[in-house]
Short mmCIF file of C-alpha atoms and ligand atoms in Angstrom, two decimals:
data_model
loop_
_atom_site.label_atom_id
_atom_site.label_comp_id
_atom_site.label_asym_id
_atom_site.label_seq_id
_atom_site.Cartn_x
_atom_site.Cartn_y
_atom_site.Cartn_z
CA UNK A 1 88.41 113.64 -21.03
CA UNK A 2 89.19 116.37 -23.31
CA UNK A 3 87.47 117.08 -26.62
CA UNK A 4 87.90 118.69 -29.63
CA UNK A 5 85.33 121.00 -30.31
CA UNK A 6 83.40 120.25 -33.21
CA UNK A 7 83.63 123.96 -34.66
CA UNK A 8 86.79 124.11 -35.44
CA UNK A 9 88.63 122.07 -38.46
CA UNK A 10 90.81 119.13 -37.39
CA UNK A 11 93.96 119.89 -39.11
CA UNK A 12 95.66 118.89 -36.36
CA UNK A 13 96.85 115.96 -34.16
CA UNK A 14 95.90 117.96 -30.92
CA UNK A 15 97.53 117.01 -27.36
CA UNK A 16 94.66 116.56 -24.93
CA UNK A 17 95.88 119.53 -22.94
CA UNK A 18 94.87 123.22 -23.36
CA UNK A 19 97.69 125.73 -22.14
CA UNK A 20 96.28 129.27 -20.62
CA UNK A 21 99.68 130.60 -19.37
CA UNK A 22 102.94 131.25 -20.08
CA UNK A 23 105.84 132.40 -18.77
CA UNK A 24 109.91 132.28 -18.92
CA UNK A 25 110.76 128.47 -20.10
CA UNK A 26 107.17 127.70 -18.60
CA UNK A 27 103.22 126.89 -19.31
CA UNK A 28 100.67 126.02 -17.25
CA UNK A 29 97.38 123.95 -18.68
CA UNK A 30 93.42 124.10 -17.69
CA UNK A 31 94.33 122.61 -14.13
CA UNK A 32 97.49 124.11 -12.94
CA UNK A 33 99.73 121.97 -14.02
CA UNK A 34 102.99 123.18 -14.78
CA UNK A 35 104.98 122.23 -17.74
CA UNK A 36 108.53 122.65 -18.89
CA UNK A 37 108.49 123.78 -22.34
CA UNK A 38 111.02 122.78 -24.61
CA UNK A 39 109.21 123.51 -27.92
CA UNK A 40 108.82 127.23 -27.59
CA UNK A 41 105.39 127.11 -29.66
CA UNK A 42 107.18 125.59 -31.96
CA UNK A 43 110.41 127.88 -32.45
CA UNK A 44 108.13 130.92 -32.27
CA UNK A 45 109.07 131.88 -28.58
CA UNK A 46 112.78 131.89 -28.86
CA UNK A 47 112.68 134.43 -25.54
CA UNK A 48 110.48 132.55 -23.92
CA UNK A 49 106.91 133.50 -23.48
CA UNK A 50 106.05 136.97 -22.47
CA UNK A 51 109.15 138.33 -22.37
CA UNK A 52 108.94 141.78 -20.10
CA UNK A 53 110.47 144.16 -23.14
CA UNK A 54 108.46 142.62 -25.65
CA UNK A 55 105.44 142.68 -23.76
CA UNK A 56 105.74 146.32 -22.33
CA UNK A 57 106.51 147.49 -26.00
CA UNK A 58 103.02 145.90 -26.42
CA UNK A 59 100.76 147.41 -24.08
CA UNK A 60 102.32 150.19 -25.43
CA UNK A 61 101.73 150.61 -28.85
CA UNK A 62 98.65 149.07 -28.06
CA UNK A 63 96.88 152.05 -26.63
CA UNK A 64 97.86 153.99 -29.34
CA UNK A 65 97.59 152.28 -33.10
CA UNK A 66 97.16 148.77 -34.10
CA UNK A 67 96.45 149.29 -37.57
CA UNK A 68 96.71 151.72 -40.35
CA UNK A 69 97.01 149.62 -43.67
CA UNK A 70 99.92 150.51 -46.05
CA UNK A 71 98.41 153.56 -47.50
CA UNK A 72 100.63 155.48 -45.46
CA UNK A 73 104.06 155.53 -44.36
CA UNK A 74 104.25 153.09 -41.05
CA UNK A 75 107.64 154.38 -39.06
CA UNK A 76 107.46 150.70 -36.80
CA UNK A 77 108.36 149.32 -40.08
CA UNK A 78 110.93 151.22 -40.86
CA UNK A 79 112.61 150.77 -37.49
CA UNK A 80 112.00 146.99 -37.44
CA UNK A 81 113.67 146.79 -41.18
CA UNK A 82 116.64 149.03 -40.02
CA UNK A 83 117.20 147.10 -37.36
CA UNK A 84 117.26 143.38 -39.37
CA UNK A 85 119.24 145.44 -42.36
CA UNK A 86 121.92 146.30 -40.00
CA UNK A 87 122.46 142.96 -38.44
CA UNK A 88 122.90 140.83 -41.89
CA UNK A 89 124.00 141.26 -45.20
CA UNK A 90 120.67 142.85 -46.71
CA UNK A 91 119.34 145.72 -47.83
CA UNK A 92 115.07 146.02 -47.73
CA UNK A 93 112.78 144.32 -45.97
CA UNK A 94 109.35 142.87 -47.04
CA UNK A 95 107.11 142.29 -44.13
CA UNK A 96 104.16 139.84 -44.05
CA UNK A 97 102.24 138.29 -41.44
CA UNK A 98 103.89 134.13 -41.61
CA UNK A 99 106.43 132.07 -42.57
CA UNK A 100 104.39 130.93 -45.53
CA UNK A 101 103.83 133.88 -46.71
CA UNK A 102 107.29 135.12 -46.85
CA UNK A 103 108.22 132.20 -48.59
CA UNK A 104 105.48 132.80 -51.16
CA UNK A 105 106.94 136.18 -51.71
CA UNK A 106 110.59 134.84 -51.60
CA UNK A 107 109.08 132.56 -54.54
CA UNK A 108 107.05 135.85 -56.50
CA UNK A 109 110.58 138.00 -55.76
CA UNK A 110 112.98 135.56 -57.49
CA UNK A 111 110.35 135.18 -60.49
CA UNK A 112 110.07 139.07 -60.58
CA UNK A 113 113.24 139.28 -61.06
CA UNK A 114 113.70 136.75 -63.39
CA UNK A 115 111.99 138.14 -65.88
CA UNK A 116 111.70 141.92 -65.09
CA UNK A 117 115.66 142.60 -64.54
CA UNK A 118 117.42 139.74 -66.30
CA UNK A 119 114.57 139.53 -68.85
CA UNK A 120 114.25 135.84 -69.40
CA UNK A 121 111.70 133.64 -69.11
CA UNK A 122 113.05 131.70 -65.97
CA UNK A 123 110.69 131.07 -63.33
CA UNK A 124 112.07 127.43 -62.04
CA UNK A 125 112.92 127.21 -58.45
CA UNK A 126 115.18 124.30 -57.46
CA UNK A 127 114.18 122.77 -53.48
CA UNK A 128 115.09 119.83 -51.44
CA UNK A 129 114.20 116.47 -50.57
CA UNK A 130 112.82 116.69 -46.97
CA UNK A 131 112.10 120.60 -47.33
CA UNK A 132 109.18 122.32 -45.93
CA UNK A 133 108.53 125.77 -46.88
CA UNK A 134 104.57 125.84 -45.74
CA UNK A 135 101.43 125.06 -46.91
CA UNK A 136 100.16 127.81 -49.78
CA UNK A 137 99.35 126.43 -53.28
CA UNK A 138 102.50 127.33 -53.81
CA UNK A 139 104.78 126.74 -50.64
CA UNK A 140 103.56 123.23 -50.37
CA UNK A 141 104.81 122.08 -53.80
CA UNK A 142 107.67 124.07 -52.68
CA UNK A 143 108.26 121.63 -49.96
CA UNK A 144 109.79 118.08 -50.77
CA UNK A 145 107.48 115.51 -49.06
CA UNK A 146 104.64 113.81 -50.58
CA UNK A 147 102.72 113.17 -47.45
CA UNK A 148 102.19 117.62 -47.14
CA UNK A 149 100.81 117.13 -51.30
CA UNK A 150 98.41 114.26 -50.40
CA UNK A 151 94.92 115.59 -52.17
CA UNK A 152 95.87 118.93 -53.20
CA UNK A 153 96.38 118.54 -57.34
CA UNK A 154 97.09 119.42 -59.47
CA UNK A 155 100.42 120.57 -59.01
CA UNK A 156 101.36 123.88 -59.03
CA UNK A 157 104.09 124.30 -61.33
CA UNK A 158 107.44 125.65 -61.26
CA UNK A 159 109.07 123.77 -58.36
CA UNK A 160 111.99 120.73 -59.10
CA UNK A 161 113.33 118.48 -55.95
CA UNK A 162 116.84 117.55 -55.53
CA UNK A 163 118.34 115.31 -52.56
CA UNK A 164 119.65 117.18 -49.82
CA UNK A 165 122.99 116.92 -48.95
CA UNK A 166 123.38 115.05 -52.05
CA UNK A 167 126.70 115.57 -54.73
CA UNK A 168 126.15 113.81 -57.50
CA UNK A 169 122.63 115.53 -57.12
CA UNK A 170 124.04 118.86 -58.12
CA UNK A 171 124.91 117.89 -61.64
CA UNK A 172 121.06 118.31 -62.32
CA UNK A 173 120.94 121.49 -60.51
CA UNK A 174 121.06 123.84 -63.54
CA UNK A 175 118.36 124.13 -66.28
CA UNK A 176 117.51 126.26 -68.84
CA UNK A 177 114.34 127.70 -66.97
CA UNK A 178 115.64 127.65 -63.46
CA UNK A 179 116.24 131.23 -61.45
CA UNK A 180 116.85 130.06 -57.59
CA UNK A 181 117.45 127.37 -55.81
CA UNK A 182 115.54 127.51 -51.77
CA UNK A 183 116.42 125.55 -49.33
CA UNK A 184 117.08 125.39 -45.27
CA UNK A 185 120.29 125.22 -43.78
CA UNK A 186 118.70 122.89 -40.84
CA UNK A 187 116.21 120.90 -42.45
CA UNK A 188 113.35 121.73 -39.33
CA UNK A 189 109.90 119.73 -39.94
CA UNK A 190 111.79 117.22 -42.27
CA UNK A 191 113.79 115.66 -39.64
CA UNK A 192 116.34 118.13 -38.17
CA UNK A 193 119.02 117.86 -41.02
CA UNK A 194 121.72 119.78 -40.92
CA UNK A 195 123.14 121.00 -44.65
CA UNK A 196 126.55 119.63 -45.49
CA UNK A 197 129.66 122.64 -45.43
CA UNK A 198 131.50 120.89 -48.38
CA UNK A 199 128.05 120.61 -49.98
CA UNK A 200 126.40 123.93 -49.54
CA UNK A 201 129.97 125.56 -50.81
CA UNK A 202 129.30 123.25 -54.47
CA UNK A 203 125.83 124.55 -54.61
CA UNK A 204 126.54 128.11 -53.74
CA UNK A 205 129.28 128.20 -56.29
CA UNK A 206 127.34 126.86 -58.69
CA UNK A 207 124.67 129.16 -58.16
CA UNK A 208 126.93 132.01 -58.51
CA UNK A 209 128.35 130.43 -61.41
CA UNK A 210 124.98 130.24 -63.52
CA UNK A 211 123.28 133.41 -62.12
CA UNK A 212 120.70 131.35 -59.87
CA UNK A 213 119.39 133.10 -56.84
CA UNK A 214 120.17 131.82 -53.61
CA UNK A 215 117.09 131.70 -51.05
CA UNK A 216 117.23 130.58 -47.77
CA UNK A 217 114.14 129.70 -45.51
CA UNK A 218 115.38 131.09 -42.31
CA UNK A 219 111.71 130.77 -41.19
CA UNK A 220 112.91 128.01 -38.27
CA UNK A 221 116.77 128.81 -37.89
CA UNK A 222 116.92 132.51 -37.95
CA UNK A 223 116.36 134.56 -34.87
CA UNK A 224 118.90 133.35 -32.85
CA UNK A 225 117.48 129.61 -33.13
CA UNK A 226 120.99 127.86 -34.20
CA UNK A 227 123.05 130.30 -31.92
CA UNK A 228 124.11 132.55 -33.85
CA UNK A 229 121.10 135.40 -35.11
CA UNK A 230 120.71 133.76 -38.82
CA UNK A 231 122.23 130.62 -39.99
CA UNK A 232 123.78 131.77 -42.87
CA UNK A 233 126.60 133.15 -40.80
CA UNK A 234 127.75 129.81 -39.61
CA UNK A 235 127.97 128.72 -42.99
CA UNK A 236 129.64 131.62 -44.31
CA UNK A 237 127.46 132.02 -47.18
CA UNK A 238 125.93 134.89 -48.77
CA UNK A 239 122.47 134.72 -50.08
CA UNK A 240 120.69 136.93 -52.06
CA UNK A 241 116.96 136.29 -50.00
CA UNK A 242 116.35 135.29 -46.23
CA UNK A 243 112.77 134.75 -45.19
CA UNK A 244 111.94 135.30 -41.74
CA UNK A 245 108.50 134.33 -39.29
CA UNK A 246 108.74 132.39 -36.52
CA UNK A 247 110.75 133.54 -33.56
CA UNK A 248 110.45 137.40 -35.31
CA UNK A 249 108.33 138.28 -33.16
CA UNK A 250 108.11 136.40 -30.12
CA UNK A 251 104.74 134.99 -30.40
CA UNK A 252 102.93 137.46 -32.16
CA UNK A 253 102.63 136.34 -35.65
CA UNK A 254 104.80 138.84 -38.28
CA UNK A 255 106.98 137.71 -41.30
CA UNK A 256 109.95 139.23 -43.54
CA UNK A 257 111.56 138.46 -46.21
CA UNK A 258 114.99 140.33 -46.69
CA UNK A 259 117.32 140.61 -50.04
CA UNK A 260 119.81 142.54 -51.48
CA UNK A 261 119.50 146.16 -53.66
CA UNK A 262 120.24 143.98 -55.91
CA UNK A 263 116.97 141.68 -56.42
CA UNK A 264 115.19 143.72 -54.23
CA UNK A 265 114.53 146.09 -57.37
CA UNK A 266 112.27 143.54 -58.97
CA UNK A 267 109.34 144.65 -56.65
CA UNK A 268 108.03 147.83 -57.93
CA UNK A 269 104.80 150.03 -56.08
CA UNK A 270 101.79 147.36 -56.96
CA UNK A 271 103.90 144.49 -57.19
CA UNK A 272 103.37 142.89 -54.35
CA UNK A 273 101.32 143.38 -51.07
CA UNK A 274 99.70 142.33 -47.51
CA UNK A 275 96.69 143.76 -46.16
CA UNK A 276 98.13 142.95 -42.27
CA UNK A 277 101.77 142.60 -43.20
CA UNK A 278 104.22 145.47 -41.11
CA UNK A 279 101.02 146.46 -39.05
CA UNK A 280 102.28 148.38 -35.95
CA UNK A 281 101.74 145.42 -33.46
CA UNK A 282 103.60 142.89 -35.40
CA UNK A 283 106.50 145.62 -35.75
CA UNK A 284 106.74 146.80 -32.37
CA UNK A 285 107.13 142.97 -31.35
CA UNK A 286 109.66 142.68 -33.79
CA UNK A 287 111.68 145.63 -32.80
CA UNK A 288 111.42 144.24 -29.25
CA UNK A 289 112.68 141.07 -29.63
CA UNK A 290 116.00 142.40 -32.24
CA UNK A 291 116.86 145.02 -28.94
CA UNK A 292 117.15 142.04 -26.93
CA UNK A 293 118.78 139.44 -29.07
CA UNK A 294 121.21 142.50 -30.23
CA UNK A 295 122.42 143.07 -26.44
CA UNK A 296 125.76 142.49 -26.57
CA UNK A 297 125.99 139.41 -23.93
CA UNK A 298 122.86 138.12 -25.54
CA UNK A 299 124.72 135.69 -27.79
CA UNK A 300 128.05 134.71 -25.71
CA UNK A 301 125.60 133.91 -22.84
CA UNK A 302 123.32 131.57 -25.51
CA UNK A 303 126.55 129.84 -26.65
CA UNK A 304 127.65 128.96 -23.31
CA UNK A 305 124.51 127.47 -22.61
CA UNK A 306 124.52 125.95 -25.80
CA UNK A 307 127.61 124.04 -25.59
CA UNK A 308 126.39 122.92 -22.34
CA UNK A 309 123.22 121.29 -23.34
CA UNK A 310 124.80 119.22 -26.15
CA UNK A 311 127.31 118.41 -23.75
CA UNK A 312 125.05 116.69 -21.66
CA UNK A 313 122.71 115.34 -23.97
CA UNK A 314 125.87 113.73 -26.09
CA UNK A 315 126.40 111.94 -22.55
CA UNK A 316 122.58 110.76 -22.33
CA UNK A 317 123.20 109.55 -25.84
CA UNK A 318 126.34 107.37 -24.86
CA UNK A 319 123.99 106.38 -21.92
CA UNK A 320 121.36 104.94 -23.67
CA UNK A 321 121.06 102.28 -26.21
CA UNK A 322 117.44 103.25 -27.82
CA UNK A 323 119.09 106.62 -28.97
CA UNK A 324 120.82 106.32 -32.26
CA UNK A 325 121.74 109.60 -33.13
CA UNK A 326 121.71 113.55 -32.22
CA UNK A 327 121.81 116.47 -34.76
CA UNK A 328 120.98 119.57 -35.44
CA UNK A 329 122.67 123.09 -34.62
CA UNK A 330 122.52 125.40 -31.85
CA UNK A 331 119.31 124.75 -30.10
CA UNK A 332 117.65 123.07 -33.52
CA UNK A 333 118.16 119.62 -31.77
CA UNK A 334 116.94 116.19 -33.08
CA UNK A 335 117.09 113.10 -31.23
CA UNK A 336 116.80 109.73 -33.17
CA UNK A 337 115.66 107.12 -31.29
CA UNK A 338 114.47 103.63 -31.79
CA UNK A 339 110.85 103.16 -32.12
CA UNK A 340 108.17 105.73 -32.00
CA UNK A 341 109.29 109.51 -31.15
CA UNK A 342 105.63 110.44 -30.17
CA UNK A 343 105.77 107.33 -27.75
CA UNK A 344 108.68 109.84 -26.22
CA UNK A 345 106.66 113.08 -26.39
CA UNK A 346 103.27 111.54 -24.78
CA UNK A 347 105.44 110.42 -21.96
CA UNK A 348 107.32 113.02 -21.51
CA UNK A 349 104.11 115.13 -20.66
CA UNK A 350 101.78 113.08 -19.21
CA UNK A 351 104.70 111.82 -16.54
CA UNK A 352 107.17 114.45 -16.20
CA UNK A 353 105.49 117.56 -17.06
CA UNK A 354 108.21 118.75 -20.11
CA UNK A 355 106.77 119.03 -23.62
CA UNK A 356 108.75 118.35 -26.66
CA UNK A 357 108.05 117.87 -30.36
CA UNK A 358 108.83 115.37 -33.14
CA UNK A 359 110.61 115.58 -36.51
CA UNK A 360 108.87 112.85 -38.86
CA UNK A 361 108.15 109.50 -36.91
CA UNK A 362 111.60 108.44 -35.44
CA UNK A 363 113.28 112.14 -34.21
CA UNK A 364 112.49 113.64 -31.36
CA UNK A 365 112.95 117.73 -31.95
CA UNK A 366 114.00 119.69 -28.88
CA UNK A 367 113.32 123.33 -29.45
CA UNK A 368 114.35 124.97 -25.82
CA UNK A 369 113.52 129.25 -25.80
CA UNK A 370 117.06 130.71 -26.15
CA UNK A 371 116.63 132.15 -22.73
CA UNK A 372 116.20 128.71 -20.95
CA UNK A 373 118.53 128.96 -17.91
CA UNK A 374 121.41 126.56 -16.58
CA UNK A 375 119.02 125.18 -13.72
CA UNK A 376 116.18 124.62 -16.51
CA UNK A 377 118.28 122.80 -18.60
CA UNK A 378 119.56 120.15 -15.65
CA UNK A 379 116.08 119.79 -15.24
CA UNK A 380 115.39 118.69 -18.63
CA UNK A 381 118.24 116.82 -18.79
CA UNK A 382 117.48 114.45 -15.73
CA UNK A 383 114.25 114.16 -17.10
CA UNK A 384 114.84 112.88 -20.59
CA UNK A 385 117.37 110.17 -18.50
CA UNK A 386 114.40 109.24 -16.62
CA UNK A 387 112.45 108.49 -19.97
CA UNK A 388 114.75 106.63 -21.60
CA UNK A 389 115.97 104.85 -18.23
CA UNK A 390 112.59 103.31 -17.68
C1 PLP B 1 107.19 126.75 -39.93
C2 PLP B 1 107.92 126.85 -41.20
C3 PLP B 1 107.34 127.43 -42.35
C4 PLP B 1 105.88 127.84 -42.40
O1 PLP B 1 105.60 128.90 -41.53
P1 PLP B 1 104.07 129.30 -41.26
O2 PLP B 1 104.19 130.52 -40.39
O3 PLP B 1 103.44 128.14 -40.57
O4 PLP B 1 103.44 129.58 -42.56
C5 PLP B 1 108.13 127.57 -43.47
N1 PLP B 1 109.40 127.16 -43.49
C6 PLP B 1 110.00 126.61 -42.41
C7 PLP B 1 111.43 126.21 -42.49
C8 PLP B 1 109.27 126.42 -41.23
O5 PLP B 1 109.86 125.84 -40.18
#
């Protein structure tokens, strides 16, 4: 039997397995067993784990600098914020070490330039119902569920929830003190919810309309998660602030957050900082694991396998009369079912080797590494008919 040890904090509902390897679409635990995974550490390992490039970059750069501190000028970063500057709409780059943390400077930015450029007093940031955006002072009253706010007041101010996806909503979406709205475009943690087209086009033109910044919390979709390398594009919008963490760097933990000239102004030398953040590790990861996803058969070969997967799983979902519903985008992928989703997940391991996640207590969340192959995915797919045959 497996046991937590006592020394460290328990912040978390562990699984009573401990994983030592990794490799492709694969982990093995403390006794050899081998394990499809289909959660890529949680959308972190969107090219699998240890991808060669990626992990040749670092061995690498790790015989020759792994820190320096942001005294001096750090050419990794440079690179790395070239490289995610010419593949979207934005300008600069702020680097940081997690999702969290770019969304607390998303959060400082739109503030910043609140008062510094346009000069007003706004500091309101509209979010959504569902949201989650971390778990800083800040980031968690960012996020719209209670349960994440449970024995952390007071509140810190400055944060206002609307209902996602949610028309009539919008009419409140304007005050006097509100700068930005933040929001996902696949609600991730909250339950894999897809944003409305007809709806995001109403907020975004009434955010253009009354001067509000537009942030989106890429920190789950972006990388090449929804199948396309951010998932703004999909939705043909233009924000004004992206924040980055999770698949950025394949693993190793790194986070932006990217804006137009624009905003982008608002942070001055002294305005903002990160002891870690842009360290020449984290960038050469990052760097890495753009070349790759930048190849250009990275993405047609993604879609393919894309349309594939939600080809079959739409069949498993005729199939079966315990699943109500699939959603999501790309390979952001919830499953509804009836009853418990963990139920799902524990099985799922402890019988059939394959690892999976939940969204909330009735969605299963399939996170697959963008690189999972045809013959990986027929695999997962007989499984998962297995599990909900018996
Ligand atoms: C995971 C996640 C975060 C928090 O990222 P951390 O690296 O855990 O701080 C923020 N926003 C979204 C959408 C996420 O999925």
């Amino acid at each position: 039997m497996f046991k937590e040890q006592n020394a460290v904090m328990s912040t978390y509902n562990r699984f009573p397995i401990s994983i030592v390897k990794g490799e492709g679409s694969y982990v093995w635990d403390q006794n050899g067993i081998k394990y499809l995974d289909y959660t890529a550490g949680i959308g972190t390992c969107n090219l699998g784990h240890r991808p060669v490039t990626v992990e040749s970059a670092l061995q690498e750069q790790l015989s020759k600098l792994w820190h320096c501190s942001n005294l001096y000028t750090i050419p990794h970063q440079e690179q790395l914020a070239e490289k995610l500057t010419a593949n979207s709409i934005f300008d600069q780059v702020f680097f940081c070490n997690s999702g969290a943390e770019a969304n607390e400077a998303a959060i400082k930015l739109a503030r910043r330039y609140a008062q510094k450029v346009k000069q007003t007093n706004q500091y309101e940031i509209v979010t959504f119902k569902q949201s989650f955006h971390g778990r800083t002072l800040a980031t968690l009253y960012a996020t719209g569920q209670e349960k994440i706010q449970d024995g952390f007041a007071p509140r810190t101010p400055g944060f206002r929830y609307l209902p996602y996806n949610d028309f009539d909503a919008l009419d409140q979406l304007v005050q006097e003190e509100t700068c930005a709205v933040m929001l996902e475009l696949v609600q991730g943690e909250g339950g894999v919810n897809p944003a409305d087209q007809a709806w995001l086009d109403q907020l975004v033109k009434l955010c253009k309309a009354n001067d509000l910044l537009i942030i989106v919390d890429e920190v789950q979709t972006g990388m090449g998660r929804t199948g396309t390398l951010f998932a703004y594009e999909q939705y043909r919008i233009d924000p004004d602030i992206v924040t980055l963490a999770k698949g950025l760097g394949s693993g190793f933990p790194v986070g932006a957050l990217l804006a137009n000239n624009k905003v982008a102004q608002a942070f001055t030398p002294g305005s903002h900082g990160s002891t870690f953040g842009g360290n020449p590790l984290a960038m050469t990861a990052g760097s890495a694991t753009l070349e790759q996803m930048t190849s250009s058969s990275f993405f047609p070969e993604l879609s393919k396998n894309i349309e594939y997967l939600w080809l079959e799983l739409q069949t498993v979902c005729k199939q079966f009369k315990q699943v109500k519903g699939l959603r999501g985008k790309g390979y952001l992928i919830g499953i509804e079912v009836e009853g418990q989703a963990v139920d799902y997940v524990h099985r799922a391991r402890e019988e059939h080797q394959l690892l999976i996640l939940v969204a909330g207590p009735k969605v299963i969340r399939l996170l697959p590494p963008l690189t999972t192959t045809k013959l990986e995915i027929d695999q997962f797919i007989n499984t998962i008919k297995t599990i909900f045959a018996d």
